[in-house]
JSON list of C-alpha atoms in Angstrom, two decimals:
[
{"chain": "A", "resi": 1, "resn": "MET", "atom": "CA", "xyz": [-14.55, -63.01, -4.96]},
{"chain": "A", "resi": 2, "resn": "THR", "atom": "CA", "xyz": [-11.43, -64.04, -6.49]},
{"chain": "A", "resi": 3, "resn": "THR", "atom": "CA", "xyz": [-10.95, -67.09, -3.71]},
{"chain": "A", "resi": 4, "resn": "ARG", "atom": "CA", "xyz": [-11.83, -69.75, -5.75]},
{"chain": "A", "resi": 5, "resn": "LEU", "atom": "CA", "xyz": [-10.13, -68.40, -8.96]},
{"chain": "A", "resi": 6, "resn": "GLU", "atom": "CA", "xyz": [-7.14, -67.77, -7.28]},
{"chain": "A", "resi": 7, "resn": "ALA", "atom": "CA", "xyz": [-7.46, -71.81, -5.47]},
{"chain": "A", "resi": 8, "resn": "PHE", "atom": "CA", "xyz": [-7.91, -73.20, -9.48]},
{"chain": "A", "resi": 9, "resn": "ILE", "atom": "CA", "xyz": [-5.13, -71.24, -10.19]},
{"chain": "A", "resi": 10, "resn": "ASP", "atom": "CA", "xyz": [-2.67, -72.47, -7.99]},
{"chain": "A", "resi": 11, "resn": "ALA", "atom": "CA", "xyz": [-3.95, -75.96, -8.34]},
{"chain": "A", "resi": 12, "resn": "VAL", "atom": "CA", "xyz": [-3.00, -75.75, -12.29]},
{"chain": "A", "resi": 13, "resn": "PHE", "atom": "CA", "xyz": [0.56, -74.42, -11.35]},
{"chain": "A", "resi": 14, "resn": "ALA", "atom": "CA", "xyz": [1.19, -77.30, -9.03]},
{"chain": "A", "resi": 15, "resn": "ILE", "atom": "CA", "xyz": [0.25, -79.66, -11.76]},
{"chain": "A", "resi": 16, "resn": "ILE", "atom": "CA", "xyz": [2.29, -78.18, -14.09]},
{"chain": "A", "resi": 17, "resn": "ILE", "atom": "CA", "xyz": [5.47, -78.51, -12.05]},
{"chain": "A", "resi": 18, "resn": "THR", "atom": "CA", "xyz": [4.59, -81.96, -10.82]},
{"chain": "A", "resi": 19, "resn": "ILE", "atom": "CA", "xyz": [4.16, -82.90, -14.34]},
{"chain": "A", "resi": 20, "resn": "MET", "atom": "CA", "xyz": [7.61, -82.02, -15.17]},
{"chain": "A", "resi": 21, "resn": "VAL", "atom": "CA", "xyz": [9.52, -83.28, -12.77]},
{"chain": "A", "resi": 22, "resn": "LEU", "atom": "CA", "xyz": [7.73, -86.64, -13.26]},
{"chain": "A", "resi": 23, "resn": "GLU", "atom": "CA", "xyz": [9.02, -86.14, -16.55]},
{"chain": "A", "resi": 24, "resn": "LEU", "atom": "CA", "xyz": [12.74, -86.09, -15.96]},
{"chain": "A", "resi": 25, "resn": "PRO", "atom": "CA", "xyz": [14.86, -89.39, -17.37]},
{"chain": "A", "resi": 26, "resn": "HIS", "atom": "CA", "xyz": [16.21, -91.44, -14.70]},
{"chain": "A", "resi": 27, "resn": "PRO", "atom": "CA", "xyz": [20.25, -91.68, -15.42]},
{"chain": "A", "resi": 28, "resn": "GLN", "atom": "CA", "xyz": [20.84, -95.09, -17.58]},
{"chain": "A", "resi": 29, "resn": "GLY", "atom": "CA", "xyz": [23.47, -96.41, -15.01]},
{"chain": "A", "resi": 30, "resn": "GLN", "atom": "CA", "xyz": [24.88, -96.26, -11.51]},
{"chain": "A", "resi": 31, "resn": "ALA", "atom": "CA", "xyz": [28.08, -93.73, -12.30]},
{"chain": "A", "resi": 32, "resn": "TRP", "atom": "CA", "xyz": [28.37, -89.91, -11.90]},
{"chain": "A", "resi": 33, "resn": "SER", "atom": "CA", "xyz": [28.83, -89.87, -15.98]},
{"chain": "A", "resi": 34, "resn": "SER", "atom": "CA", "xyz": [25.13, -91.45, -16.33]},
{"chain": "A", "resi": 35, "resn": "LEU", "atom": "CA", "xyz": [23.85, -88.32, -14.62]},
{"chain": "A", "resi": 36, "resn": "LEU", "atom": "CA", "xyz": [25.49, -85.87, -16.71]},
{"chain": "A", "resi": 37, "resn": "ARG", "atom": "CA", "xyz": [24.16, -87.36, -19.83]},
{"chain": "A", "resi": 38, "resn": "VAL", "atom": "CA", "xyz": [20.72, -86.12, -18.87]},
{"chain": "A", "resi": 39, "resn": "TRP", "atom": "CA", "xyz": [22.05, -82.64, -17.99]},
{"chain": "A", "resi": 40, "resn": "PRO", "atom": "CA", "xyz": [20.26, -80.88, -21.03]},
{"chain": "A", "resi": 41, "resn": "THR", "atom": "CA", "xyz": [16.66, -81.93, -19.76]},
{"chain": "A", "resi": 42, "resn": "PHE", "atom": "CA", "xyz": [17.41, -80.85, -15.93]},
{"chain": "A", "resi": 43, "resn": "LEU", "atom": "CA", "xyz": [18.64, -77.81, -17.46]},
{"chain": "A", "resi": 44, "resn": "ALA", "atom": "CA", "xyz": [15.75, -77.00, -19.19]},
{"chain": "A", "resi": 45, "resn": "TYR", "atom": "CA", "xyz": [13.22, -78.21, -16.38]},
{"chain": "A", "resi": 46, "resn": "VAL", "atom": "CA", "xyz": [15.00, -75.65, -14.22]},
{"chain": "A", "resi": 47, "resn": "LEU", "atom": "CA", "xyz": [14.33, -72.93, -16.39]},
{"chain": "A", "resi": 48, "resn": "SER", "atom": "CA", "xyz": [10.76, -74.04, -17.00]},
{"chain": "A", "resi": 49, "resn": "PHE", "atom": "CA", "xyz": [10.45, -74.32, -13.05]},
{"chain": "A", "resi": 50, "resn": "VAL", "atom": "CA", "xyz": [11.80, -70.80, -12.59]},
{"chain": "A", "resi": 51, "resn": "PHE", "atom": "CA", "xyz": [9.57, -69.46, -15.39]},
{"chain": "A", "resi": 52, "resn": "VAL", "atom": "CA", "xyz": [6.50, -71.22, -13.55]},
{"chain": "A", "resi": 53, "resn": "GLY", "atom": "CA", "xyz": [7.43, -69.72, -9.97]},
{"chain": "A", "resi": 54, "resn": "LEU", "atom": "CA", "xyz": [7.67, -66.18, -11.61]},
{"chain": "A", "resi": 55, "resn": "ALA", "atom": "CA", "xyz": [4.36, -66.79, -13.34]},
{"chain": "A", "resi": 56, "resn": "TRP", "atom": "CA", "xyz": [2.74, -67.74, -10.12]},
{"chain": "A", "resi": 57, "resn": "THR", "atom": "CA", "xyz": [4.53, -65.31, -7.87]},
{"chain": "A", "resi": 58, "resn": "ASN", "atom": "CA", "xyz": [3.35, -62.42, -10.35]},
{"chain": "A", "resi": 59, "resn": "HIS", "atom": "CA", "xyz": [-0.01, -63.88, -11.12]},
{"chain": "A", "resi": 60, "resn": "HIS", "atom": "CA", "xyz": [-0.26, -64.20, -6.96]},
{"chain": "A", "resi": 61, "resn": "HIS", "atom": "CA", "xyz": [0.57, -60.15, -6.74]},
{"chain": "A", "resi": 62, "resn": "LEU", "atom": "CA", "xyz": [-1.82, -59.24, -9.59]},
{"chain": "A", "resi": 63, "resn": "LEU", "atom": "CA", "xyz": [-4.70, -60.91, -8.53]},
{"chain": "A", "resi": 64, "resn": "ARG", "atom": "CA", "xyz": [-4.26, -59.37, -5.12]},
{"chain": "A", "resi": 65, "resn": "SER", "atom": "CA", "xyz": [-5.13, -55.64, -6.85]},
{"chain": "A", "resi": 66, "resn": "VAL", "atom": "CA", "xyz": [-8.39, -57.32, -8.49]},
{"chain": "A", "resi": 67, "resn": "ARG", "atom": "CA", "xyz": [-11.38, -56.18, -6.24]},
{"chain": "A", "resi": 68, "resn": "GLN", "atom": "CA", "xyz": [-13.92, -57.09, -8.98]},
{"chain": "A", "resi": 69, "resn": "THR", "atom": "CA", "xyz": [-14.03, -60.67, -11.47]},
{"chain": "A", "resi": 70, "resn": "SER", "atom": "CA", "xyz": [-15.49, -60.59, -15.05]},
{"chain": "A", "resi": 71, "resn": "ASN", "atom": "CA", "xyz": [-15.78, -63.03, -17.54]},
{"chain": "A", "resi": 72, "resn": "ARG", "atom": "CA", "xyz": [-13.05, -61.47, -19.03]},
{"chain": "A", "resi": 73, "resn": "LEU", "atom": "CA", "xyz": [-10.87, -62.22, -16.12]},
{"chain": "A", "resi": 74, "resn": "PHE", "atom": "CA", "xyz": [-11.78, -65.89, -16.40]},
{"chain": "A", "resi": 75, "resn": "TRP", "atom": "CA", "xyz": [-10.92, -66.06, -20.01]},
{"chain": "A", "resi": 76, "resn": "ALA", "atom": "CA", "xyz": [-7.51, -63.73, -19.41]},
{"chain": "A", "resi": 77, "resn": "ASN", "atom": "CA", "xyz": [-6.55, -66.72, -16.96]},
{"chain": "A", "resi": 78, "resn": "LEU", "atom": "CA", "xyz": [-7.15, -69.76, -19.11]},
{"chain": "A", "resi": 79, "resn": "ASN", "atom": "CA", "xyz": [-5.61, -68.12, -22.17]},
{"chain": "A", "resi": 80, "resn": "LEU", "atom": "CA", "xyz": [-2.40, -67.78, -19.71]},
{"chain": "A", "resi": 81, "resn": "LEU", "atom": "CA", "xyz": [-2.97, -71.16, -18.29]},
{"chain": "A", "resi": 82, "resn": "PHE", "atom": "CA", "xyz": [-3.27, -72.83, -21.36]},
{"chain": "A", "resi": 83, "resn": "TRP", "atom": "CA", "xyz": [0.26, -71.94, -22.95]},
{"chain": "A", "resi": 84, "resn": "LEU", "atom": "CA", "xyz": [1.33, -72.56, -19.12]},
{"chain": "A", "resi": 85, "resn": "SER", "atom": "CA", "xyz": [0.26, -75.95, -19.34]},
{"chain": "A", "resi": 86, "resn": "LEU", "atom": "CA", "xyz": [2.46, -76.76, -22.74]},
{"chain": "A", "resi": 87, "resn": "LEU", "atom": "CA", "xyz": [5.37, -76.24, -20.80]},
{"chain": "A", "resi": 88, "resn": "PRO", "atom": "CA", "xyz": [5.85, -79.47, -19.60]},
{"chain": "A", "resi": 89, "resn": "PHE", "atom": "CA", "xyz": [5.82, -81.05, -23.22]},
{"chain": "A", "resi": 90, "resn": "VAL", "atom": "CA", "xyz": [8.15, -78.22, -24.69]},
{"chain": "A", "resi": 91, "resn": "THR", "atom": "CA", "xyz": [10.63, -78.74, -21.61]},
{"chain": "A", "resi": 92, "resn": "GLY", "atom": "CA", "xyz": [10.81, -82.64, -22.50]},
{"chain": "A", "resi": 93, "resn": "TRP", "atom": "CA", "xyz": [11.46, -81.95, -26.16]},
{"chain": "A", "resi": 94, "resn": "ALA", "atom": "CA", "xyz": [14.25, -79.25, -25.69]},
{"chain": "A", "resi": 95, "resn": "GLY", "atom": "CA", "xyz": [16.12, -81.14, -22.95]},
{"chain": "A", "resi": 96, "resn": "GLU", "atom": "CA", "xyz": [15.76, -84.23, -25.01]},
{"chain": "A", "resi": 97, "resn": "THR", "atom": "CA", "xyz": [17.26, -82.90, -28.00]},
{"chain": "A", "resi": 98, "resn": "HIS", "atom": "CA", "xyz": [19.92, -81.42, -26.35]},
{"chain": "A", "resi": 99, "resn": "PHE", "atom": "CA", "xyz": [18.65, -77.99, -27.14]},
{"chain": "A", "resi": 100, "resn": "ALA", "atom": "CA", "xyz": [18.30, -77.76, -30.99]},
{"chain": "A", "resi": 101, "resn": "PRO", "atom": "CA", "xyz": [17.46, -75.19, -32.87]},
{"chain": "A", "resi": 102, "resn": "VAL", "atom": "CA", "xyz": [13.87, -76.20, -33.78]},
{"chain": "A", "resi": 103, "resn": "PRO", "atom": "CA", "xyz": [12.91, -77.40, -30.11]},
{"chain": "A", "resi": 104, "resn": "MET", "atom": "CA", "xyz": [14.72, -74.30, -28.57]},
{"chain": "A", "resi": 105, "resn": "THR", "atom": "CA", "xyz": [12.65, -71.91, -30.99]},
{"chain": "A", "resi": 106, "resn": "VAL", "atom": "CA", "xyz": [9.34, -74.19, -29.80]},
{"chain": "A", "resi": 107, "resn": "TYR", "atom": "CA", "xyz": [10.08, -73.85, -26.32]},
{"chain": "A", "resi": 108, "resn": "ALA", "atom": "CA", "xyz": [10.87, -69.74, -26.73]},
{"chain": "A", "resi": 109, "resn": "ALA", "atom": "CA", "xyz": [7.87, -69.61, -29.00]},
{"chain": "A", "resi": 110, "resn": "ASP", "atom": "CA", "xyz": [5.39, -71.06, -25.95]},
{"chain": "A", "resi": 111, "resn": "ALA", "atom": "CA", "xyz": [7.47, -68.72, -23.48]},
{"chain": "A", "resi": 112, "resn": "LEU", "atom": "CA", "xyz": [6.79, -65.35, -25.72]},
{"chain": "A", "resi": 113, "resn": "LEU", "atom": "CA", "xyz": [2.94, -66.69, -25.61]},
{"chain": "A", "resi": 114, "resn": "ASN", "atom": "CA", "xyz": [3.17, -67.29, -22.33]},
{"chain": "A", "resi": 115, "resn": "ALA", "atom": "CA", "xyz": [4.29, -63.58, -21.82]},
{"chain": "A", "resi": 116, "resn": "VAL", "atom": "CA", "xyz": [1.83, -62.06, -24.28]},
{"chain": "A", "resi": 117, "resn": "ALA", "atom": "CA", "xyz": [-0.62, -64.09, -22.16]},
{"chain": "A", "resi": 118, "resn": "PHE", "atom": "CA", "xyz": [0.15, -62.66, -19.26]},
{"chain": "A", "resi": 119, "resn": "SER", "atom": "CA", "xyz": [0.56, -58.80, -20.85]},
{"chain": "A", "resi": 120, "resn": "VAL", "atom": "CA", "xyz": [-3.35, -59.86, -21.99]},
{"chain": "A", "resi": 121, "resn": "LEU", "atom": "CA", "xyz": [-4.63, -60.44, -18.52]},
{"chain": "A", "resi": 122, "resn": "ILE", "atom": "CA", "xyz": [-3.05, -57.23, -17.19]},
{"chain": "A", "resi": 123, "resn": "HIS", "atom": "CA", "xyz": [-4.31, -55.39, -20.18]},
{"chain": "A", "resi": 124, "resn": "VAL", "atom": "CA", "xyz": [-7.93, -56.73, -19.24]},
{"chain": "A", "resi": 125, "resn": "ILE", "atom": "CA", "xyz": [-7.53, -56.03, -15.35]},
{"chain": "A", "resi": 126, "resn": "ARG", "atom": "CA", "xyz": [-6.42, -52.27, -16.08]},
{"chain": "A", "resi": 127, "resn": "HIS", "atom": "CA", "xyz": [-8.68, -51.40, -18.35]},
{"chain": "A", "resi": 128, "resn": "ASP", "atom": "CA", "xyz": [-11.59, -52.71, -15.52]},
{"chain": "A", "resi": 129, "resn": "PRO", "atom": "CA", "xyz": [-12.73, -49.65, -13.65]},
{"chain": "A", "resi": 130, "resn": "ALA", "atom": "CA", "xyz": [-13.13, -51.41, -10.41]},
{"chain": "A", "resi": 131, "resn": "ASN", "atom": "CA", "xyz": [-9.42, -52.72, -10.26]},
{"chain": "A", "resi": 132, "resn": "PRO", "atom": "CA", "xyz": [-6.49, -50.32, -9.22]},
{"chain": "A", "resi": 133, "resn": "PRO", "atom": "CA", "xyz": [-4.24, -49.28, -11.80]},
{"chain": "A", "resi": 134, "resn": "GLN", "atom": "CA", "xyz": [-1.59, -48.45, -9.45]},
{"chain": "A", "resi": 135, "resn": "GLY", "atom": "CA", "xyz": [-1.48, -52.39, -8.69]},
{"chain": "A", "resi": 136, "resn": "LEU", "atom": "CA", "xyz": [-0.36, -53.28, -12.62]},
{"chain": "A", "resi": 137, "resn": "GLY", "atom": "CA", "xyz": [2.95, -54.54, -13.71]},
{"chain": "A", "resi": 138, "resn": "ARG", "atom": "CA", "xyz": [5.18, -52.02, -15.59]},
{"chain": "A", "resi": 139, "resn": "ARG", "atom": "CA", "xyz": [4.71, -51.08, -18.75]},
{"chain": "A", "resi": 140, "resn": "GLY", "atom": "CA", "xyz": [8.85, -50.77, -19.73]},
{"chain": "A", "resi": 141, "resn": "ARG", "atom": "CA", "xyz": [9.38, -54.40, -17.98]},
{"chain": "A", "resi": 142, "resn": "ILE", "atom": "CA", "xyz": [6.55, -55.90, -20.09]},
{"chain": "A", "resi": 143, "resn": "ALA", "atom": "CA", "xyz": [7.54, -54.34, -23.36]},
{"chain": "A", "resi": 144, "resn": "ALA", "atom": "CA", "xyz": [11.20, -54.96, -22.51]},
{"chain": "A", "resi": 145, "resn": "SER", "atom": "CA", "xyz": [10.51, -58.72, -21.72]},
{"chain": "A", "resi": 146, "resn": "LEU", "atom": "CA", "xyz": [8.39, -58.56, -24.73]},
{"chain": "A", "resi": 147, "resn": "VAL", "atom": "CA", "xyz": [11.55, -57.91, -26.88]},
{"chain": "A", "resi": 148, "resn": "ALA", "atom": "CA", "xyz": [13.67, -60.25, -25.26]},
{"chain": "A", "resi": 149, "resn": "HIS", "atom": "CA", "xyz": [11.05, -63.43, -26.21]},
{"chain": "A", "resi": 150, "resn": "VAL", "atom": "CA", "xyz": [10.88, -62.15, -29.80]},
{"chain": "A", "resi": 151, "resn": "VAL", "atom": "CA", "xyz": [14.66, -62.38, -30.13]},
{"chain": "A", "resi": 152, "resn": "SER", "atom": "CA", "xyz": [14.65, -65.76, -28.25]},
{"chain": "A", "resi": 153, "resn": "VAL", "atom": "CA", "xyz": [12.49, -67.06, -30.78]},
{"chain": "A", "resi": 154, "resn": "VAL", "atom": "CA", "xyz": [14.35, -65.75, -33.80]},
{"chain": "A", "resi": 155, "resn": "ALA", "atom": "CA", "xyz": [17.80, -66.41, -32.61]},
{"chain": "A", "resi": 156, "resn": "PRO", "atom": "CA", "xyz": [17.71, -70.13, -33.18]},
{"chain": "A", "resi": 157, "resn": "VAL", "atom": "CA", "xyz": [17.90, -69.82, -36.50]},
{"chain": "A", "resi": 158, "resn": "ALA", "atom": "CA", "xyz": [21.23, -69.22, -36.46]},
{"chain": "A", "resi": 159, "resn": "GLY", "atom": "CA", "xyz": [22.23, -72.39, -35.22]},
{"chain": "A", "resi": 160, "resn": "PRO", "atom": "CA", "xyz": [24.01, -73.42, -32.04]},
{"chain": "A", "resi": 161, "resn": "VAL", "atom": "CA", "xyz": [25.22, -69.75, -30.97]},
{"chain": "A", "resi": 162, "resn": "GLY", "atom": "CA", "xyz": [21.69, -68.58, -31.60]},
{"chain": "A", "resi": 163, "resn": "VAL", "atom": "CA", "xyz": [20.59, -71.07, -29.49]},
{"chain": "A", "resi": 164, "resn": "TRP", "atom": "CA", "xyz": [22.94, -69.93, -26.79]},
{"chain": "A", "resi": 165, "resn": "VAL", "atom": "CA", "xyz": [21.43, -66.16, -27.50]},
{"chain": "A", "resi": 166, "resn": "SER", "atom": "CA", "xyz": [18.14, -67.32, -27.57]},
{"chain": "A", "resi": 167, "resn": "GLY", "atom": "CA", "xyz": [18.77, -69.13, -23.77]},
{"chain": "A", "resi": 168, "resn": "LEU", "atom": "CA", "xyz": [20.74, -66.09, -22.48]},
{"chain": "A", "resi": 169, "resn": "CYS", "atom": "CA", "xyz": [17.59, -64.05, -23.52]},
{"chain": "A", "resi": 170, "resn": "LEU", "atom": "CA", "xyz": [15.33, -65.82, -21.35]},
{"chain": "A", "resi": 171, "resn": "VAL", "atom": "CA", "xyz": [17.31, -65.93, -18.54]},
{"chain": "A", "resi": 172, "resn": "PHE", "atom": "CA", "xyz": [17.19, -62.18, -19.00]},
{"chain": "A", "resi": 173, "resn": "VAL", "atom": "CA", "xyz": [13.78, -62.04, -19.07]},
{"chain": "A", "resi": 174, "resn": "ALA", "atom": "CA", "xyz": [13.57, -64.55, -15.54]},
{"chain": "A", "resi": 175, "resn": "LEU", "atom": "CA", "xyz": [16.34, -62.33, -13.95]},
{"chain": "A", "resi": 176, "resn": "MET", "atom": "CA", "xyz": [13.36, -58.98, -14.71]},
{"chain": "A", "resi": 177, "resn": "TRP", "atom": "CA", "xyz": [10.98, -60.64, -12.95]},
{"chain": "A", "resi": 178, "resn": "LEU", "atom": "CA", "xyz": [12.41, -62.06, -9.87]},
{"chain": "A", "resi": 179, "resn": "VAL", "atom": "CA", "xyz": [11.30, -58.65, -8.13]},
{"chain": "A", "resi": 180, "resn": "PRO", "atom": "CA", "xyz": [7.21, -58.54, -8.36]},
{"chain": "A", "resi": 181, "resn": "ASP", "atom": "CA", "xyz": [6.07, -54.93, -8.61]},
{"chain": "A", "resi": 182, "resn": "ARG", "atom": "CA", "xyz": [5.64, -53.53, -5.16]},
{"chain": "A", "resi": 183, "resn": "ARG", "atom": "CA", "xyz": [2.68, -51.40, -6.32]},
{"chain": "A", "resi": 184, "resn": "SER", "atom": "CA", "xyz": [0.50, -54.42, -6.41]},
{"chain": "A", "resi": 185, "resn": "GLY", "atom": "CA", "xyz": [0.72, -53.84, -2.22]},
{"chain": "A", "resi": 186, "resn": "GLN", "atom": "CA", "xyz": [-0.97, -50.74, -2.01]},
{"chain": "A", "resi": 187, "resn": "ALA", "atom": "CA", "xyz": [-3.53, -51.72, -4.39]},
{"chain": "A", "resi": 188, "resn": "ALA", "atom": "CA", "xyz": [-4.11, -55.16, -1.72]},
{"chain": "A", "resi": 189, "resn": "GLU", "atom": "CA", "xyz": [-4.37, -52.61, 0.90]},
{"chain": "A", "resi": 190, "resn": "GLU", "atom": "CA", "xyz": [-7.08, -51.00, -0.83]},
{"chain": "A", "resi": 191, "resn": "LYS", "atom": "CA", "xyz": [-8.72, -53.97, -2.07]},
{"chain": "A", "resi": 192, "resn": "SER", "atom": "CA", "xyz": [-8.79, -55.35, 1.84]},
{"chain": "A", "resi": 193, "resn": "GLY", "atom": "CA", "xyz": [-10.41, -52.21, 2.79]},
{"chain": "A", "resi": 194, "resn": "GLN", "atom": "CA", "xyz": [-13.11, -52.36, 0.42]},
{"chain": "A", "resi": 195, "resn": "GLY", "atom": "CA", "xyz": [-13.75, -55.79, 0.16]},
{"chain": "A", "resi": 196, "resn": "HIS", "atom": "CA", "xyz": [-14.42, -57.64, -3.11]},
{"chain": "A", "resi": 197, "resn": "THR", "atom": "CA", "xyz": [-17.12, -57.35, -5.59]},
{"chain": "A", "resi": 198, "resn": "VAL", "atom": "CA", "xyz": [-18.98, -60.62, -6.62]},
{"chain": "A", "resi": 199, "resn": "LEU", "atom": "CA", "xyz": [-19.10, -61.45, -10.56]},
{"chain": "A", "resi": 200, "resn": "ALA", "atom": "CA", "xyz": [-21.94, -59.53, -12.01]},
{"chain": "A", "resi": 201, "resn": "SER", "atom": "CA", "xyz": [-23.67, -62.55, -14.47]},
{"chain": "A", "resi": 202, "resn": "GLY", "atom": "CA", "xyz": [-23.26, -61.80, -18.04]},
{"chain": "A", "resi": 203, "resn": "PRO", "atom": "CA", "xyz": [-19.85, -60.71, -20.17]},
{"chain": "A", "resi": 204, "resn": "ARG", "atom": "CA", "xyz": [-18.04, -57.29, -19.64]}
]
């Protein structure tokens, strides 16, 4: 059953968000200007929080379509969680350096690898005969988001203007995934009607 898998993943998402907020720097002073000095780190936190929230929401809808777990599914999920777990590190670096080109490139690269890992997870589920394909993400939206992620990684090379382009690409990706795929609901209804299949031992 997917219950233990979902519980574990939910815990990891919660820990990632907690680490990010704990790493926010405290303003050095009592004036409003002191608060304004930490705006880059706070902005990086907001963007990362949105990405983690979107990943959790879409991952939740994706798992609703899963009837049968497998070793492939477990490793695909661990791959996604690995890149997500790096978000607190790249978020802090990008914010503390005021989105300098190199930290921004690393931040965008981690976001790209998260998108690739999510695509791999969808691929694993899609090619499992036990799971319904209508509950998965649309290929067009996945391809568009991957292209935007690649641009966000390359753009900071151009300097400050490129950093802005990179940030806008990441915002564009976030807006694309604000609404989860409605087809996952149909798959969830079929799944609830037929029940879960317990993992068979051995790799698939």
